[in-house]
Every structure is written in C-alpha cells, then in structure tokens.
XYZ file of C-alpha atoms in Angstrom:
718
model
C 31.343 -32.007 -30.938
C 28.639 -29.814 -31.588
C 27.450 -26.393 -31.086
C 25.494 -28.306 -28.648
C 26.626 -31.640 -26.970
C 29.482 -33.077 -26.874
C 29.642 -36.964 -27.620
C 32.547 -39.496 -26.341
C 31.580 -42.572 -28.012
C 34.023 -46.458 -26.642
C 33.532 -49.912 -27.604
C 34.554 -49.614 -30.925
C 31.393 -46.277 -31.079
C 29.065 -49.184 -30.817
C 28.616 -46.519 -26.897
C 28.083 -42.851 -26.744
C 27.029 -40.728 -24.578
C 26.082 -37.043 -24.583
C 26.661 -34.571 -22.896
C 23.865 -32.132 -23.989
C 24.648 -27.922 -22.053
C 20.934 -26.627 -22.351
C 18.759 -27.934 -21.064
C 21.347 -30.057 -18.817
C 20.930 -33.282 -19.093
C 22.472 -36.674 -20.558
C 21.893 -39.591 -22.811
C 23.799 -42.652 -22.982
C 23.193 -44.503 -26.249
C 23.740 -48.270 -27.827
C 23.956 -48.094 -31.207
C 22.469 -45.234 -31.488
C 19.346 -46.055 -29.257
C 18.913 -44.358 -26.066
C 18.530 -46.929 -23.484
C 19.150 -43.999 -20.150
C 19.141 -39.838 -19.286
C 20.102 -38.652 -17.196
C 18.377 -35.394 -15.907
C 15.503 -36.405 -18.479
C 12.626 -34.209 -17.102
C 15.006 -30.957 -16.027
C 15.188 -32.109 -12.046
C 18.328 -31.469 -11.036
C 18.927 -29.481 -8.396
C 20.316 -28.832 -5.058
C 20.023 -27.229 -1.784
C 22.512 -25.950 0.302
C 20.645 -24.141 3.808
C 23.008 -22.260 6.616
C 22.778 -23.143 9.964
C 23.156 -20.556 11.882
C 26.147 -18.380 12.797
C 26.512 -19.860 16.143
C 27.303 -23.473 15.654
C 30.272 -24.873 12.914
C 27.507 -27.797 11.353
C 26.287 -27.395 7.595
C 22.980 -28.253 8.672
C 19.952 -29.186 6.071
C 20.397 -29.620 2.730
C 18.858 -32.350 -0.135
C 19.372 -32.989 -3.729
C 17.359 -34.305 -6.075
C 17.477 -36.053 -10.522
C 16.172 -38.175 -12.968
C 17.085 -40.822 -15.311
C 14.561 -42.180 -17.476
C 14.618 -45.843 -18.936
C 13.420 -46.046 -22.719
C 11.781 -49.026 -23.582
C 12.139 -51.041 -20.245
C 8.630 -51.350 -18.015
C 9.960 -53.608 -15.327
C 12.771 -52.255 -11.961
C 13.992 -54.487 -9.759
C 16.507 -53.639 -6.204
C 16.433 -50.588 -3.701
C 15.898 -53.275 -0.885
C 15.008 -53.149 2.130
C 11.333 -52.966 1.367
C 8.781 -55.680 2.291
C 7.175 -55.465 -0.818
C 7.070 -57.412 -4.331
C 10.019 -58.000 -5.915
C 9.483 -55.684 -9.075
C 9.045 -52.772 -8.204
C 6.007 -50.428 -8.229
C 5.072 -47.601 -10.187
C 4.434 -45.072 -7.724
C 3.072 -42.277 -9.310
C -0.050 -42.268 -7.084
C 1.333 -43.373 -4.070
C 4.140 -43.582 -1.209
C 7.877 -43.380 -2.621
C 10.459 -46.133 -2.266
C 11.752 -44.489 0.738
C 15.809 -45.995 2.086
C 16.365 -45.057 5.632
C 17.365 -47.186 8.406
C 15.421 -47.804 10.760
C 14.371 -51.337 13.792
C 10.421 -51.519 12.388
C 9.274 -54.286 14.446
C 6.751 -57.190 12.728
C 6.829 -54.218 10.420
C 4.132 -53.672 7.758
C 3.637 -55.668 4.484
C 3.633 -54.531 1.244
C 4.471 -51.226 2.138
C 7.736 -48.444 -0.145
C 8.713 -47.600 3.913
C 12.743 -47.663 4.649
C 13.365 -50.611 6.932
C 16.635 -52.121 8.785
C 18.858 -51.569 5.324
C 19.458 -49.379 2.823
C 21.163 -50.527 -0.818
C 20.740 -47.422 -3.841
C 20.763 -49.736 -6.953
C 18.023 -49.941 -8.843
C 17.983 -52.722 -11.999
C 15.974 -52.008 -14.710
C 15.369 -55.655 -16.937
C 14.042 -56.594 -20.364
C 14.763 -59.518 -22.255
C 17.619 -58.549 -24.236
C 18.678 -56.410 -21.572
C 19.716 -55.083 -18.197
C 20.402 -51.666 -16.874
C 21.359 -50.340 -13.054
C 21.843 -46.930 -12.190
C 24.124 -46.906 -8.703
C 23.316 -43.739 -6.531
C 25.614 -43.471 -4.162
C 24.050 -41.429 -1.049
C 23.601 -42.300 2.407
C 21.541 -39.964 3.463
C 17.531 -40.346 3.884
C 16.498 -41.151 0.041
C 12.890 -41.354 -0.893
C 12.504 -42.326 -5.062
C 9.572 -42.145 -7.379
C 8.833 -44.222 -9.726
C 6.585 -43.057 -12.892
C 5.838 -45.823 -15.559
C 4.100 -45.174 -18.528
C 3.693 -48.236 -21.140
C 3.802 -50.664 -24.427
C 1.027 -48.152 -26.654
C 1.300 -50.707 -29.671
C -1.057 -48.300 -31.802
C 0.781 -44.588 -31.489
C 3.260 -46.250 -31.240
C 4.461 -45.120 -28.587
C 7.250 -47.688 -26.261
C 7.302 -47.849 -23.178
C 9.564 -46.039 -20.131
C 10.423 -45.732 -16.986
C 11.476 -42.221 -15.348
C 13.053 -42.685 -12.145
C 13.811 -39.853 -9.622
C 15.709 -39.479 -6.772
C 15.644 -37.389 -3.832
C 18.780 -37.299 -1.397
C 18.466 -34.692 2.203
C 21.924 -34.858 1.599
C 26.188 -35.983 0.454
C 26.262 -34.182 -3.684
C 24.916 -36.304 -6.777
C 28.034 -39.471 -7.100
C 25.599 -42.498 -9.794
C 27.207 -45.305 -11.591
C 25.636 -46.068 -14.860
C 25.820 -50.487 -15.093
C 25.267 -50.817 -18.521
C 24.853 -55.132 -18.672
C 23.467 -56.302 -20.914
C 23.232 -59.297 -19.394
C 22.123 -59.696 -16.308
C 25.409 -61.530 -15.579
C 27.770 -58.331 -16.809
C 25.307 -56.236 -14.823
C 26.434 -58.281 -11.257
C 29.521 -58.703 -12.853
C 29.803 -54.833 -13.206
C 28.388 -53.945 -9.344
C 31.058 -56.350 -7.832
C 33.495 -55.046 -9.271
C 32.013 -51.735 -8.303
C 30.764 -52.218 -4.873
C 32.744 -55.276 -3.737
C 32.927 -58.968 -3.856
C 30.439 -60.917 -1.616
C 32.596 -62.782 1.468
C 33.286 -66.508 0.802
C 31.500 -67.705 4.308
C 33.303 -70.827 5.790
C 31.406 -73.362 5.562
C 30.176 -74.348 8.762
C 28.115 -70.543 8.395
C 26.119 -72.255 5.465
C 24.504 -75.381 7.582
C 21.220 -74.871 9.701
C 21.210 -71.476 13.599
C 19.528 -72.078 16.240
C 18.958 -68.819 17.769
C 16.138 -67.715 21.085
C 16.002 -65.056 23.236
C 17.162 -66.278 25.019
C 17.999 -69.258 25.911
C 18.124 -69.668 29.552
C 21.731 -71.143 31.158
C 25.011 -73.750 29.779
C 22.528 -76.260 30.929
C 20.093 -74.635 28.021
C 22.575 -74.521 25.724
C 23.251 -77.794 25.980
C 20.626 -79.730 25.983
C 19.524 -77.956 22.563
C 22.789 -78.998 21.466
C 22.225 -82.381 22.439
C 18.441 -82.882 21.198
C 19.916 -82.913 17.325
C 22.482 -85.125 18.067
C 19.436 -87.389 19.760
C 16.564 -86.793 16.934
C 19.284 -87.231 13.921
C 19.736 -83.823 12.828
C 21.963 -82.189 11.198
C 23.155 -77.893 12.913
C 26.604 -76.226 12.871
C 26.074 -73.056 15.476
C 23.557 -72.292 18.574
C 22.900 -68.243 19.515
C 22.858 -67.166 22.712
C 21.039 -63.259 22.598
C 21.596 -60.617 25.093
C 20.524 -61.677 27.912
C 23.849 -63.828 28.232
C 25.696 -60.461 28.977
C 26.030 -58.997 32.563
C 23.437 -56.450 32.721
C 23.330 -55.445 29.199
C 26.720 -54.922 28.897
C 28.572 -56.502 25.346
C 31.780 -58.433 25.270
C 30.793 -59.832 29.826
C 28.169 -62.822 30.470
C 25.905 -63.557 33.530
C 28.062 -64.845 35.939
C 25.924 -66.640 37.525
C 24.099 -68.373 33.976
C 27.086 -68.083 32.295
C 29.996 -68.957 34.218
C 32.138 -71.408 32.687
C 31.748 -69.926 29.335
C 34.330 -70.739 27.358
C 33.926 -74.641 28.486
C 31.031 -74.168 26.757
C 32.467 -73.808 23.465
C 35.204 -77.009 24.262
C 32.145 -78.531 24.918
C 31.261 -77.868 21.163
C 33.536 -77.396 19.907
C 34.660 -81.574 20.248
C 31.244 -81.856 18.173
C 33.065 -79.145 15.535
C 29.740 -76.892 16.499
C 29.843 -73.010 16.906
C 28.151 -70.421 19.483
C 27.785 -66.831 18.622
C 26.450 -64.214 21.118
C 24.874 -61.376 20.258
C 27.095 -57.453 20.739
C 24.960 -54.377 19.776
C 26.621 -50.703 19.542
C 25.583 -48.762 22.394
C 26.833 -49.467 25.594
C 25.568 -49.051 28.939
C 26.590 -45.781 30.675
C 28.468 -47.371 33.579
C 31.395 -44.736 34.412
C 31.650 -48.124 36.589
C 32.289 -50.494 33.668
C 36.311 -50.865 32.456
C 34.939 -50.655 28.639
C 32.447 -48.361 29.028
C 35.381 -45.304 30.448
C 37.465 -46.363 27.856
C 35.353 -46.296 25.305
C 34.810 -42.324 26.525
C 37.659 -41.480 27.831
C 39.408 -42.727 23.850
C 36.456 -40.403 21.600
C 34.979 -43.170 20.479
C 31.702 -42.430 20.967
C 28.788 -40.149 18.865
C 28.491 -36.805 19.840
C 25.422 -34.645 20.017
C 25.536 -30.695 18.092
C 26.733 -29.157 21.877
C 29.176 -31.405 21.828
C 28.172 -33.855 24.436
C 28.370 -37.295 24.571
C 25.225 -38.836 23.021
C 23.255 -40.883 24.956
C 19.799 -42.615 23.939
C 17.546 -45.540 25.517
C 18.267 -49.072 24.341
C 18.586 -52.228 25.723
C 20.579 -51.523 28.615
C 18.587 -48.239 29.762
C 20.801 -45.024 28.989
C 23.475 -45.483 26.393
C 26.154 -44.686 24.566
C 26.336 -44.653 20.406
C 29.782 -46.086 19.400
C 31.370 -43.835 16.424
C 31.981 -46.104 13.807
C 32.402 -43.442 11.716
C 36.395 -43.311 12.855
C 39.037 -45.999 11.914
C 40.230 -44.871 15.555
C 36.906 -46.301 16.685
C 36.930 -48.734 15.018
C 39.900 -50.196 15.492
C 38.919 -49.844 19.066
C 36.125 -51.939 19.007
C 37.774 -54.631 16.792
C 41.199 -55.327 19.196
C 37.982 -55.982 21.920
C 37.175 -59.667 20.404
C 40.450 -60.624 20.816
C 41.124 -63.929 22.706
C 42.694 -61.972 25.319
C 41.126 -59.114 25.993
C 36.735 -60.786 25.411
C 36.489 -62.403 28.570
C 35.267 -66.467 27.816
C 35.612 -65.766 24.321
C 37.575 -68.473 22.634
C 38.732 -69.299 18.226
C 34.981 -70.874 18.077
C 33.027 -67.882 18.885
C 31.377 -65.656 16.168
C 29.128 -62.090 16.299
C 25.549 -60.905 15.374
C 25.330 -57.414 15.284
C 21.555 -56.238 16.217
C 20.500 -52.913 16.675
C 23.071 -50.827 14.099
C 20.429 -48.846 12.362
C 21.236 -47.144 14.853
C 17.790 -47.932 17.362
C 17.589 -45.889 19.660
C 13.992 -46.285 21.994
C 13.450 -42.785 22.829
C 15.050 -41.434 19.611
C 13.360 -39.761 16.607
C 11.869 -42.650 15.185
C 13.336 -45.120 16.896
C 16.531 -44.834 15.750
C 19.654 -41.038 16.190
C 19.032 -38.095 15.354
C 20.126 -35.919 12.029
C 21.833 -33.506 14.232
C 24.235 -35.806 16.185
C 27.158 -35.376 15.226
C 30.014 -37.912 13.596
C 33.785 -37.991 13.985
C 35.493 -35.141 10.751
C 32.181 -32.958 12.355
C 29.412 -34.895 9.781
C 26.356 -35.236 10.765
C 24.459 -38.476 11.616
C 22.165 -37.458 8.645
C 24.961 -36.927 5.858
C 25.778 -41.495 7.287
C 23.027 -42.843 8.499
C 22.342 -45.695 6.591
C 25.879 -46.521 6.728
C 26.507 -46.453 9.792
C 25.388 -50.492 10.378
C 28.640 -51.144 7.293
C 30.956 -49.476 9.826
C 30.192 -51.058 12.166
C 31.296 -54.203 10.873
C 33.828 -53.574 8.809
C 36.765 -54.958 11.304
C 36.169 -58.020 9.368
C 35.525 -61.836 11.402
C 34.853 -64.872 9.831
C 31.577 -64.437 10.256
C 29.309 -62.004 10.970
C 25.812 -61.256 10.794
C 24.251 -57.591 11.298
C 20.391 -56.436 10.262
C 21.614 -52.929 8.551
C 23.343 -53.079 5.747
C 24.190 -50.222 3.006
C 25.714 -51.171 -1.200
C 29.499 -53.264 0.394
C 28.417 -55.175 2.523
C 28.410 -57.684 1.108
C 31.640 -57.948 1.507
C 31.522 -58.430 4.891
C 28.853 -61.008 5.960
C 25.593 -61.770 6.070
C 22.094 -59.482 7.458
C 19.338 -61.280 7.572
C 15.275 -59.675 7.219
C 14.629 -59.169 10.769
C 11.882 -58.983 13.399
C 9.323 -60.692 11.166
C 5.459 -62.321 12.525
C 4.460 -66.298 12.477
C 2.758 -66.198 10.122
C 1.550 -67.619 6.048
C 1.841 -63.884 4.603
C 5.847 -63.383 5.870
C 6.551 -66.747 4.647
C 5.414 -65.585 1.430
C 6.741 -62.311 1.657
C 10.497 -63.197 2.883
C 11.414 -64.241 -0.685
C 10.926 -61.062 -2.226
C 12.174 -59.866 -0.222
C 15.353 -62.032 -0.413
C 15.420 -61.702 -4.163
C 15.923 -58.372 -4.661
C 18.620 -57.800 -1.791
C 20.358 -60.971 -3.794
C 19.897 -58.860 -7.034
C 21.592 -55.050 -5.120
C 24.813 -57.905 -4.404
C 23.661 -59.036 -0.329
C 24.054 -62.553 -1.012
C 24.454 -64.653 2.385
C 20.875 -63.476 3.535
C 17.969 -65.299 4.942
C 14.704 -64.473 7.548
C 14.140 -66.209 10.897
C 12.735 -69.597 10.284
C 8.856 -70.080 11.449
C 8.539 -65.737 12.192
C 10.487 -64.410 15.219
C 7.066 -63.434 16.733
C 4.240 -65.110 17.299
C 4.079 -68.915 17.397
C 4.085 -70.783 14.420
C 0.922 -73.583 12.949
C 3.012 -76.828 12.966
C 2.097 -77.016 8.983
C 3.797 -73.240 8.776
C 6.563 -73.860 11.073
C 6.943 -76.647 8.245
C 6.427 -74.939 5.112
C 8.702 -72.351 5.716
C 11.809 -74.668 7.469
C 11.130 -76.446 4.027
C 11.408 -72.790 2.074
C 14.774 -71.685 4.538
C 16.783 -74.644 3.282
C 17.340 -73.654 -0.193
C 17.756 -70.292 0.219
C 21.337 -68.872 1.428
C 21.442 -68.336 5.325
C 19.468 -70.833 7.255
C 18.378 -69.107 10.795
C 15.346 -70.381 13.286
C 15.131 -67.851 15.603
C 12.036 -66.160 17.839
C 11.285 -64.086 20.565
C 11.056 -64.056 24.232
C 7.212 -64.292 24.872
C 6.979 -66.595 22.011
C 7.059 -70.646 22.644
C 9.460 -73.462 22.395
C 9.981 -73.927 18.747
C 13.467 -76.587 18.433
C 11.993 -78.747 15.808
C 11.390 -82.029 18.216
C 8.920 -80.356 19.943
C 5.476 -80.638 17.135
C 6.090 -84.308 17.335
C 7.243 -86.840 15.090
C 5.373 -86.381 11.680
C 7.030 -82.900 11.616
C 10.187 -84.200 13.917
C 10.076 -85.809 10.569
C 9.267 -83.511 7.420
C 11.718 -80.455 9.706
C 14.182 -83.092 9.901
C 14.276 -84.041 6.328
C 14.518 -80.675 4.942
C 17.774 -79.246 7.198
C 19.035 -83.192 5.560
C 18.906 -82.049 2.681
C 20.315 -78.833 2.389
C 23.519 -80.044 4.250
C 23.518 -82.636 1.462
C 23.048 -79.968 -1.126
C 26.124 -77.510 0.724
C 29.524 -78.871 -1.993
C 26.818 -76.429 -4.411
C 26.167 -74.573 -2.101
C 30.038 -73.382 -1.478
C 30.414 -73.559 -4.880
C 27.607 -71.375 -6.125
C 28.887 -68.864 -2.465
C 32.829 -68.650 -4.634
C 30.965 -68.451 -7.336
C 29.839 -65.099 -5.861
C 33.146 -64.425 -4.512
C 34.550 -64.087 -7.934
C 32.331 -63.070 -9.918
C 29.322 -61.888 -8.865
C 26.711 -64.140 -9.654
C 24.254 -64.445 -6.953
C 22.987 -67.936 -4.972
C 19.834 -66.894 -5.970
C 18.961 -66.405 -8.599
C 17.116 -69.430 -9.577
C 14.296 -67.696 -12.259
C 14.985 -63.503 -10.781
C 15.106 -61.222 -13.356
C 12.959 -63.974 -16.249
C 11.188 -61.432 -18.388
C 6.761 -62.048 -17.913
C 5.310 -64.529 -16.918
C 3.743 -64.135 -20.667
C 7.628 -64.164 -22.702
C 9.183 -67.018 -20.462
C 9.257 -69.524 -22.972
C 12.148 -67.527 -24.489
C 14.321 -67.340 -21.735
C 17.502 -69.036 -20.806
C 17.323 -69.673 -16.911
C 21.009 -70.299 -15.927
C 20.650 -71.298 -12.431
C 20.593 -74.443 -12.281
C 18.240 -75.664 -9.673
C 14.558 -74.305 -9.592
C 12.283 -74.126 -6.266
C 8.630 -73.123 -5.803
C 7.710 -73.414 -2.465
C 4.671 -73.808 -0.933
C 3.460 -70.708 0.785
C 0.079 -70.995 1.516
C -1.945 -73.467 3.921
C -3.779 -76.280 3.628
C -2.043 -76.458 -0.232
C -2.435 -80.362 -1.834
C -1.159 -79.001 -5.631
C 0.859 -76.142 -6.396
C 1.070 -74.306 -10.241
C 5.033 -74.768 -11.216
C 5.893 -72.343 -13.706
C 9.447 -74.338 -15.792
C 10.874 -71.863 -17.808
C 11.788 -71.642 -21.400
C 10.144 -73.477 -24.415
C 14.139 -75.324 -25.117
C 14.572 -76.549 -21.976
C 14.396 -79.430 -20.178
C 13.648 -79.959 -16.668
C 13.887 -83.102 -14.286
C 11.504 -83.327 -10.965
C 15.346 -84.141 -8.621
C 12.903 -86.702 -6.848
C 11.464 -88.829 -8.883
C 13.777 -87.688 -11.477
C 10.985 -87.676 -14.566
C 11.897 -84.631 -16.790
C 9.158 -82.466 -18.790
C 9.973 -79.580 -21.105
C 10.138 -76.050 -20.696
C 8.245 -73.312 -21.130
C 4.900 -74.582 -19.626
C 2.298 -74.610 -15.688
C 2.743 -77.837 -14.412
C 0.190 -78.604 -11.549
C 1.361 -81.113 -8.833
C 0.381 -82.357 -6.541
C 2.439 -81.919 -2.861
C 2.353 -83.175 0.759
C 3.586 -81.477 3.929
C 6.909 -83.832 3.300
C 7.192 -82.486 -0.376
C 8.633 -79.119 -2.145
C 8.820 -78.947 -6.040
C 12.139 -78.824 -6.960
C 13.645 -78.864 -10.412
C 17.464 -79.533 -12.069
C 17.763 -78.097 -15.093
C 19.240 -79.745 -18.079
C 22.659 -78.620 -19.222
C 23.607 -78.668 -15.715
C 25.598 -80.719 -13.274
C 24.977 -80.652 -9.100
C 27.389 -82.286 -6.714
C 26.069 -83.326 -3.497
C 26.944 -85.532 -0.190
C 25.353 -88.280 -0.310
C 24.856 -88.046 3.607
C 24.223 -85.229 5.738
C 26.112 -86.343 8.347
C 25.183 -84.217 11.840
C 27.212 -81.118 11.128
C 29.472 -79.469 7.878
C 32.718 -80.339 9.417
C 31.460 -83.616 8.727
C 31.237 -83.199 4.543
C 35.223 -83.196 5.129
C 34.614 -86.830 4.779
C 31.897 -88.555 3.119
C 31.087 -89.587 -0.279
C 30.397 -87.221 -3.074
C 27.452 -88.161 -5.548
C 26.937 -85.891 -9.151
C 23.810 -85.949 -11.104
C 23.871 -84.458 -14.225
C 21.351 -83.571 -16.616
C 21.397 -83.226 -20.052
C 19.551 -81.285 -22.146
C 17.314 -81.803 -25.797
C 21.518 -81.555 -27.053
C 23.175 -83.982 -24.385
C 24.606 -82.075 -23.081
C 26.012 -80.407 -19.598
C 28.019 -78.809 -17.810
C 28.870 -77.739 -13.336
C 31.672 -76.865 -11.358
C 32.640 -78.014 -7.976
C 34.540 -76.147 -5.800
C 36.050 -77.112 -2.111
C 38.325 -76.511 0.213
C 39.244 -76.415 4.374
C 36.170 -74.860 4.969
C 37.081 -72.889 7.464
C 40.315 -70.230 7.231
C 41.526 -68.260 4.474
C 44.334 -70.470 2.843
C 42.165 -70.135 0.118
C 42.630 -66.286 -0.521
C 46.716 -66.466 0.386
C 48.086 -69.673 -0.198
C 45.466 -70.284 -3.075
C 44.948 -73.500 -1.372
C 41.280 -74.938 -2.656
C 40.232 -77.526 -5.728
C 37.754 -76.130 -8.405
C 36.668 -78.923 -10.691
C 34.427 -78.972 -14.008
C 32.335 -81.607 -14.698
C 31.507 -81.538 -19.194
C 29.135 -84.016 -20.226
C 29.727 -84.335 -23.654
C 29.170 -87.484 -26.666
C 27.933 -89.751 -24.003
C 32.056 -88.749 -22.273
C 31.683 -86.669 -18.747
C 35.566 -85.108 -18.548
C 35.765 -83.741 -14.798
C 39.503 -81.413 -14.848
C 40.798 -78.461 -13.481
C 39.037 -75.245 -14.221
C 41.643 -73.508 -14.338
C 46.087 -73.518 -13.583
C 44.836 -71.840 -10.099
C 44.651 -74.772 -6.938
C 46.375 -76.408 -5.056
C 43.972 -77.904 -1.832
C 44.598 -82.071 -2.174
C 41.212 -83.227 -1.336
C 40.059 -87.046 -0.009
C 36.746 -86.532 -1.136
C 35.115 -89.888 -2.974
C 33.020 -89.347 -5.524
C 30.735 -92.565 -5.281
C 28.047 -92.706 -7.672
C 27.115 -90.948 -10.882
C 23.550 -90.130 -11.786
C 22.939 -89.184 -15.368
C 19.669 -87.927 -16.509
C 18.491 -87.817 -20.108
C 20.390 -90.723 -21.238
C 18.193 -92.066 -24.514
C 19.433 -95.358 -24.119
C 21.177 -98.119 -21.922
C 24.773 -98.229 -22.211
C 26.264 -101.364 -23.077
C 29.274 -100.178 -20.314
C 30.528 -97.838 -18.179
C 34.292 -97.524 -18.534
C 36.093 -94.326 -16.237
C 39.372 -92.641 -16.804
C 41.810 -91.573 -14.594
C 44.695 -89.343 -16.694
C 44.230 -91.139 -19.947
C 44.490 -94.827 -17.984
C 41.526 -96.984 -18.459
C 41.068 -98.292 -14.827
C 37.908 -100.683 -14.907
C 34.537 -100.779 -15.968
C 31.203 -100.388 -14.514
C 27.777 -101.535 -14.419
C 25.258 -99.569 -14.105
C 21.047 -99.212 -13.612
C 19.267 -97.819 -15.785
C 15.821 -96.527 -15.363
C 13.239 -95.485 -18.570
C 11.375 -92.099 -17.768
C 9.337 -90.671 -20.576
C 8.751 -86.639 -21.422
C 5.788 -85.286 -20.074
C 4.385 -82.532 -22.008
C-alpha cells in the first residue's frame, strides 16, 4: 500500500492488481507488465433517473466503463452479429449492440443486435489470451478503439473497449487465461459448462415451416430411407397446432400425434415441435386461463396483463423471470399434461427475444413489468435464457445469453439462401463458440429464398462440419428435401451427411470435452494469430476443414498452420508440412479436410440410418503421427440418451497414445462404469516411415494374435 494505490498479489507475486484512488482505476499486471486497465480513460459512470412520483417503477438509468488491453490488437466475441470473427475498430462506425431482436433476413456485416447476446470479449496475441465478461442483461453498446503498433516511436498496440449499458450495476470479471484453453475453462467455471447433448441431437435434423400433415411427415421420413440418407429428427413448425395454441395439435392435420411419434420411434427417430413464449389470448382455452389465474404473464406499467401481437394474433407473454412461472411451464410438458406427447417428443423455443410484432423494434416495451417489479429493460436479454431453463434433454432456442450453453442448442435465425449467408455463417458460429455457446448451427440452405443446387450442396458440406446440423426452410420456399434436385445433388448431399455420421464418435467426444473442460468443439483454427504469424502457432484441434463458400470454385487455397506441424488429407492420406498455403483442386463432391499430425480420431466405419445404429457399428481408429512419431487422442462413450453418465458414472473414456511404434489404449481415469460392445475393426496409422514386419495386439498384457497390415508409402508434400 502506498499513498496513491493499494496493491494485491497472488500466484507467488506473479500477478498483481493495483487500485489507484485518484483518478480511480485498476491495473492488472503479470510479472510487472500491465495487461489490463479498468477505467483507463476515466469514463466510469452511473446515471440514475427517477420516475414520476405516481409510479413505483425506477425508470431508465445507465452505466458505463472502459478497459484497456495493453499490447493487444485482436479481439473476438460479443455474439450475436452477422459480422467477421475478429471484431472491427468502431471509431468510424456504429458500436456493437447487444440487444436481442427478431431480425428477419438480417443485414450482413452489421454490428446491430440479433437474436442473442453474450457480453464476453476475448483479446488474443501469440503468447496470451485475456477476456472481460460484462454481466449485464440490459441493452448494451460496446465500442472498440484500436491503436496500432508504431515501431519507430516504440509505441505498443493497444485496444480500448468502452461498455455502455442502459441499466443495472457494474459487474465484470477479467479472465486471465493465459492460453485460450485456460480462458475457455475459466469462463465455463463462471457461467456453466456446455450441456452434453443426447447423441441423436448431433445427427441430421430435417425441418420445414411446415410439414403439411402426418402423411407428409411419414413420406419425408420414408424418403430418407429410400435414398439411403441417415437422419435422426423431423421437426414441426407452428402450423401443427390448433390455431397457434402451443401444447395442442391440429386435429385435422395431426389427429394421432402419439401414433406418429411411435412410428418414428420404431425407427429410433425423434419428433421436435415448436413452442413459443406468447400465449394466445383466449379465455376459452384452459392453458391461457391457468397462466392468467396463476399470475404467469408479464404486466404493463399499469399492472394489467401486457398484450402484444404475434403468430396467434393478440397474445400474452409468459414471465419466465418468475420461479413459479418456470415451474408451471415445466409441468406443462409432462406426458400426462401435454396431450399427444411421448418420450420421443422434444422442444424448439422460437420467437423468444421476445418477438412482438407491434412492439418497439418488434419486441417488448422496456417499461413492461416482470416478477419482483423489475422493468423489462433490466432483463431483456435474459428473457429467452429463462424460457429454456426448465431443462429437458434437448431443446433448441433462438434467443440466448451467457450461460445458455448449459441448457441446450442455438441457431443463427432467419438467414437467406445466398452464398453470402453461407459464408457469414462460419464466423458467426466461431464467435458463438468463443463465447461458450458451443452447440450452435445455421439453417442449411437458408431459411428464406430458394437455393440453387450448387449452393445447397456446399451448405450441406459446411454444416456437416458444424455442431448443430439442421435443414430448415420457410413456407414461402420450394420444397428442398435432399432428393428433389437430381441424382448428382442427392449423391453429394448423401455423402456429406454420411460422413457426418461416420464422424459422430469424434463429435461426441468433443462435446464430452466441452461438457467437462469448456473447450468448444468448433475450434479448428480458432483464436490463432494473424496469417503472417500462423507458422509459429500450435493448433490443438485434430481436424481442419476448409468448406467451399463461393460458386463455381475448382481450386481452393488452404493455409495449414504451424511450420513444425504435419497435416494429412483425410481422403487421400497424403501428408503436408504446415506453415504453408496449398492450392487444391475441388469438385462438387469434395471439401478439403485435414487431420493434424499428433492426433487420434475415432470414426464409425459406416453411417447407419440414425445415431442409434452407432451403438452396434464397428469403429476405425486413425492415428496421425507428428514429426516425432507421436500421437494421442480420446474416445468417449455412454448410452447416448440418459443422464446415467452423470448420476451413475455410466460412461467409458479411453485414451490413445502412440509412442515408439506402440499404440496404447487405456482408461483415462478411475471413473467410468459403462460396458460397451463396440468393436475396433481397423487401425490406420498415417506417417509411418517404414513397413512394419508384424503387428501384435496385446490385451491386459496377454499377446492375442498377429495381424497382417496394408502399407502404402506416400511422400510428404512441401
């Protein structure tokens, strides 16, 4: 402590925080170098505005502060925006806005708010990653002011970030990393780990607004079987209900919903139905009366039930900020309450920003009143989060906030069928992954407009390499089931989906890692330095993919990270040195995918018809050796559908290590009681420098047998 500041240290003095009293600021240091300064420009403020004396509602207010990231010039995060992965300097443009809105066919490369918000900003440079989490659910603006490095003047780069929120208190957390992996883990400890999805949720989902009736659903289901295309879930939009009354069925179009679900369940497939937060204002409907009489609706500032317009017409909106309302809403999904439901029915929460057709910016007025007397402005970005928090094994939500990852999946909303929307989906999903929302995807083919066949194929290929994989389209578009565009297109889409299913053991293992350590599955080249520095980086992911996102492409440029890394083409097994740019030919059927040397990836040998088949299919293990002849990886297995992995430790986690020509497979820990009949059919080792004379398999120290092997010599390409 000195006259002007108080200093606190930890990590044996390696880290310090200095608190200066005038002007007030906080500096966080590592080994005497300032990394982050809070209130560096003395912009901290808190403004409260009283309401009129006739009203007990507090009225508008605002808070703000700034952070300086010293020697950082690359920042990421702040989803959701249809913009580049790296955040842009906002000095000469609009700030990034965090305000959940229903935006149809949203503008690209825009900083305006979309369906969800995560106020996490991540700064990265080659030797350190830092983060700032600004915990505030009101409308928030973020300005990013970047100062470049000036070597001649010995001025280091810096990024100044100014946060401005309409309401609340200043509540922020600095995440010190120092690696991206450590930062992801720290953020997960703070806001929650990604939920481990049931295995079927990682398969392919087929959706449309709307499938016409039960016969239409069965015909689409049969079409996948007839064309040998695996899938797991078919979805129903709002037209399946009785007059847009959720928890009901149209008795003419879906007279036997339970029978329809049983039909799908015999094939081990599922049905998902939409469930929005607005409730049709209908005093003759028992569910509306329950919600009204139970006080479960949001009120206006006069204390009356707030009324807004949405799909059913005049609607009331459930107040999910109330624990009693969340409990009541959860009970509505009980099998004895939700008529026509079965255990194979799952839920999709849409329009939960919330969307109000006749509201300001098509959402709820900020002076609407929630449980406890809180104005809507205080918790707007939490509305969709609270709707999902009743927890089911699988739920998809359009709106989200920090922590939504522990509840289910999200998607990027109402995109359009164009190459530009395909291209922007990749940084949008990477940005969500940076912010902990790991189970994310974009509507394949675009929700609105009709994709040309080439675009549809390329979108399936890209989406098959992304976490949530769903084809969806609006009722104004032409039907686009995968077999409606000719055999060549059908074959290309079939290949993309089948390859996704073969990789599901790897995807499931990645989600186990997200669930236990906070590492996002979609991290293939995530948070790497700028292209000029890539030769020095050390990527952690096993697979690197470069989807084709432009029409008529016959050759694609691929930059392989790491000058001391080796990469293997997963299709040809050819080996390439890292730190270089490749020019590769592509056809409509091909997408460049590489496996990193030093990794082990487990695949199913065939795709099956749905994810349930994977429990009985043999696996193949691909070992990609690095330049030292070493590789490691993991395989996670459980029953794929229950919480037994959590409640009874019924899971199996195996670790593979290749060293000195010997591949070891052993338990990754003492926990895990899941017995599996999974058979390893083949082991492929990439990068072997000479043909082995024999291959010997040992189990628990006992030599079982000698195996013959197939050896192919491939030269490394520079």
